[in-house]
């Protein structure tokens, strides 16, 4: 596992998956988004990638913004997002905000 960001909000790469954990409030969201996008643009076009936000402690719009920014970066790079794993609180917030329809249906899952 490669560490991209450490602190209250953590970001690691496990294989082809960006794994975010800890806090993802507004104070760390920009760093999570930036470090994740830096990694994404290094991946060859057409590669499969995944996002795992199941370790995010609390649901926040900042965490959702990170996920959406990663999706934009992946699409710009021509990457295939093979799965997105959300914590239960993030999954509920995503559905409540109507953002679940922006996620590829076949790749979104909720951690239990």
PDB file of C-alpha atoms in Angstrom:
ATOM      1  CA  UNK A   1       0.000   0.000   0.000  1.00  0.00           C
ATOM      2  CA  UNK A   2       1.306   3.437  -0.939  1.00  0.00           C
ATOM      3  CA  UNK A   3       0.568   6.410   1.316  1.00  0.00           C
ATOM      4  CA  UNK A   4      -0.369   9.611  -0.527  1.00  0.00           C
ATOM      5  CA  UNK A   5      -1.631  11.637   2.445  1.00  0.00           C
ATOM      6  CA  UNK A   6      -1.417  11.109   6.187  1.00  0.00           C
ATOM      7  CA  UNK A   7      -3.064  12.922   9.062  1.00  0.00           C
ATOM      8  CA  UNK A   8      -6.682  13.317  10.119  1.00  0.00           C
ATOM      9  CA  UNK A   9      -7.656  12.440   6.552  1.00  0.00           C
ATOM     10  CA  UNK A  10      -5.635   9.632   5.008  1.00  0.00           C
ATOM     11  CA  UNK A  11      -5.238   8.564   1.396  1.00  0.00           C
ATOM     12  CA  UNK A  12      -3.546   5.385   0.251  1.00  0.00           C
ATOM     13  CA  UNK A  13      -3.341   3.380  -2.919  1.00  0.00           C
ATOM     14  CA  UNK A  14      -4.014  -0.345  -2.691  1.00  0.00           C
ATOM     15  CA  UNK A  15      -3.416  -1.875  -6.114  1.00  0.00           C
ATOM     16  CA  UNK A  16      -5.580   0.219  -8.415  1.00  0.00           C
ATOM     17  CA  UNK A  17      -7.847   1.605  -5.674  1.00  0.00           C
ATOM     18  CA  UNK A  18      -7.703   5.003  -3.967  1.00  0.00           C
ATOM     19  CA  UNK A  19      -8.539   4.370  -0.300  1.00  0.00           C
ATOM     20  CA  UNK A  20      -9.616   7.364   1.791  1.00  0.00           C
ATOM     21  CA  UNK A  21     -10.156   7.076   5.533  1.00  0.00           C
ATOM     22  CA  UNK A  22     -10.465   9.170   8.651  1.00  0.00           C
ATOM     23  CA  UNK A  23     -11.851  12.676   8.414  1.00  0.00           C
ATOM     24  CA  UNK A  24     -12.814  14.292   5.132  1.00  0.00           C
ATOM     25  CA  UNK A  25     -14.113  17.655   6.288  1.00  0.00           C
ATOM     26  CA  UNK A  26     -13.539  20.898   4.454  1.00  0.00           C
ATOM     27  CA  UNK A  27     -10.105  21.346   6.035  1.00  0.00           C
ATOM     28  CA  UNK A  28      -8.686  18.186   4.388  1.00  0.00           C
ATOM     29  CA  UNK A  29     -10.985  17.631   1.391  1.00  0.00           C
ATOM     30  CA  UNK A  30      -8.921  19.785  -0.962  1.00  0.00           C
ATOM     31  CA  UNK A  31      -5.760  17.834  -0.130  1.00  0.00           C
ATOM     32  CA  UNK A  32      -7.565  14.484  -0.583  1.00  0.00           C
ATOM     33  CA  UNK A  33      -8.947  15.596  -3.952  1.00  0.00           C
ATOM     34  CA  UNK A  34      -5.590  16.945  -5.122  1.00  0.00           C
ATOM     35  CA  UNK A  35      -3.506  13.935  -4.100  1.00  0.00           C
ATOM     36  CA  UNK A  36      -6.066  11.552  -5.582  1.00  0.00           C
ATOM     37  CA  UNK A  37      -6.128  13.433  -8.887  1.00  0.00           C
ATOM     38  CA  UNK A  38      -2.326  13.510  -8.988  1.00  0.00           C
ATOM     39  CA  UNK A  39      -2.339   9.716  -8.764  1.00  0.00           C
ATOM     40  CA  UNK A  40      -5.166   9.331 -11.287  1.00  0.00           C
ATOM     41  CA  UNK A  41      -3.406  11.356 -13.992  1.00  0.00           C
ATOM     42  CA  UNK A  42      -0.400   9.034 -13.706  1.00  0.00           C
ATOM     43  CA  UNK A  43      -2.517   6.010 -14.685  1.00  0.00           C
ATOM     44  CA  UNK A  44      -2.555   4.910 -18.332  1.00  0.00           C
ATOM     45  CA  UNK A  45      -5.716   5.737 -20.272  1.00  0.00           C
ATOM     46  CA  UNK A  46      -8.136   2.808 -20.242  1.00  0.00           C
ATOM     47  CA  UNK A  47      -6.952   1.501 -16.864  1.00  0.00           C
ATOM     48  CA  UNK A  48      -9.456   0.276 -14.277  1.00  0.00           C
ATOM     49  CA  UNK A  49      -9.457   2.191 -10.995  1.00  0.00           C
ATOM     50  CA  UNK A  50     -11.616   2.118  -7.900  1.00  0.00           C
ATOM     51  CA  UNK A  51     -12.468   4.426  -5.034  1.00  0.00           C
ATOM     52  CA  UNK A  52     -12.920   3.194  -1.473  1.00  0.00           C
ATOM     53  CA  UNK A  53     -14.388   5.765   0.895  1.00  0.00           C
ATOM     54  CA  UNK A  54     -15.746   3.185   3.336  1.00  0.00           C
ATOM     55  CA  UNK A  55     -13.267   4.371   5.977  1.00  0.00           C
ATOM     56  CA  UNK A  56     -14.563   7.950   6.047  1.00  0.00           C
ATOM     57  CA  UNK A  57     -15.797   8.487   9.600  1.00  0.00           C
ATOM     58  CA  UNK A  58     -18.617  10.941   8.975  1.00  0.00           C
ATOM     59  CA  UNK A  59     -20.790  11.883   6.061  1.00  0.00           C
ATOM     60  CA  UNK A  60     -20.057  15.332   4.695  1.00  0.00           C
ATOM     61  CA  UNK A  61     -20.575  17.232   1.503  1.00  0.00           C
ATOM     62  CA  UNK A  62     -16.798  17.744   1.464  1.00  0.00           C
ATOM     63  CA  UNK A  63     -16.253  13.976   1.189  1.00  0.00           C
ATOM     64  CA  UNK A  64     -18.776  13.808  -1.642  1.00  0.00           C
ATOM     65  CA  UNK A  65     -16.937  16.637  -3.378  1.00  0.00           C
ATOM     66  CA  UNK A  66     -13.727  14.605  -3.194  1.00  0.00           C
ATOM     67  CA  UNK A  67     -15.435  11.618  -4.801  1.00  0.00           C
ATOM     68  CA  UNK A  68     -16.949  13.761  -7.561  1.00  0.00           C
ATOM     69  CA  UNK A  69     -13.586  15.405  -8.269  1.00  0.00           C
ATOM     70  CA  UNK A  70     -11.944  11.976  -8.542  1.00  0.00           C
ATOM     71  CA  UNK A  71     -14.683  10.902 -10.970  1.00  0.00           C
ATOM     72  CA  UNK A  72     -14.041  14.003 -13.108  1.00  0.00           C
ATOM     73  CA  UNK A  73     -10.276  13.396 -13.073  1.00  0.00           C
ATOM     74  CA  UNK A  74     -10.746   9.730 -13.998  1.00  0.00           C
ATOM     75  CA  UNK A  75     -13.035  10.607 -16.903  1.00  0.00           C
ATOM     76  CA  UNK A  76     -10.642  13.282 -18.194  1.00  0.00           C
ATOM     77  CA  UNK A  77      -7.806  10.733 -18.066  1.00  0.00           C
ATOM     78  CA  UNK A  78      -9.899   8.093 -19.877  1.00  0.00           C
ATOM     79  CA  UNK A  79      -9.924   5.719 -16.914  1.00  0.00           C
ATOM     80  CA  UNK A  80     -12.617   3.137 -16.163  1.00  0.00           C
ATOM     81  CA  UNK A  81     -13.997   3.442 -12.625  1.00  0.00           C
ATOM     82  CA  UNK A  82     -14.674  -0.212 -11.848  1.00  0.00           C
ATOM     83  CA  UNK A  83     -16.087   0.288  -8.359  1.00  0.00           C
ATOM     84  CA  UNK A  84     -16.854   2.848  -5.698  1.00  0.00           C
ATOM     85  CA  UNK A  85     -17.252   1.764  -2.096  1.00  0.00           C
ATOM     86  CA  UNK A  86     -18.927   4.180   0.310  1.00  0.00           C
ATOM     87  CA  UNK A  87     -19.416   4.105   4.061  1.00  0.00           C
ATOM     88  CA  UNK A  88     -23.055   3.789   5.133  1.00  0.00           C
ATOM     89  CA  UNK A  89     -23.273   7.480   6.142  1.00  0.00           C
ATOM     90  CA  UNK A  90     -21.770   8.591   2.799  1.00  0.00           C
ATOM     91  CA  UNK A  91     -24.098   6.300   0.884  1.00  0.00           C
ATOM     92  CA  UNK A  92     -27.135   7.779   2.653  1.00  0.00           C
ATOM     93  CA  UNK A  93     -25.928  11.336   2.015  1.00  0.00           C
ATOM     94  CA  UNK A  94     -25.234  10.537  -1.631  1.00  0.00           C
ATOM     95  CA  UNK A  95     -28.757   9.178  -2.066  1.00  0.00           C
ATOM     96  CA  UNK A  96     -30.345  12.074  -0.154  1.00  0.00           C
ATOM     97  CA  UNK A  97     -28.503  14.618  -2.325  1.00  0.00           C
ATOM     98  CA  UNK A  98     -29.542  12.781  -5.503  1.00  0.00           C
ATOM     99  CA  UNK A  99     -25.916  12.174  -6.425  1.00  0.00           C
ATOM    100  CA  UNK A 100     -26.292   8.403  -6.550  1.00  0.00           C
ATOM    101  CA  UNK A 101     -27.574   8.702 -10.121  1.00  0.00           C
ATOM    102  CA  UNK A 102     -24.206  10.234 -11.124  1.00  0.00           C
ATOM    103  CA  UNK A 103     -22.356   7.102 -10.047  1.00  0.00           C
ATOM    104  CA  UNK A 104     -21.959   4.239 -12.450  1.00  0.00           C
ATOM    105  CA  UNK A 105     -24.702   1.815 -11.328  1.00  0.00           C
ATOM    106  CA  UNK A 106     -22.646  -1.318 -11.625  1.00  0.00           C
ATOM    107  CA  UNK A 107     -19.789  -0.042  -9.481  1.00  0.00           C
ATOM    108  CA  UNK A 108     -21.316   1.603  -6.392  1.00  0.00           C
ATOM    109  CA  UNK A 109     -21.502  -0.416  -3.191  1.00  0.00           C
ATOM    110  CA  UNK A 110     -22.016   0.359   0.463  1.00  0.00           C
ATOM    111  CA  UNK A 111     -19.806  -0.936   3.247  1.00  0.00           C
ATOM    112  CA  UNK A 112     -21.727  -2.571   6.070  1.00  0.00           C
TER     113      UNK A 112
END
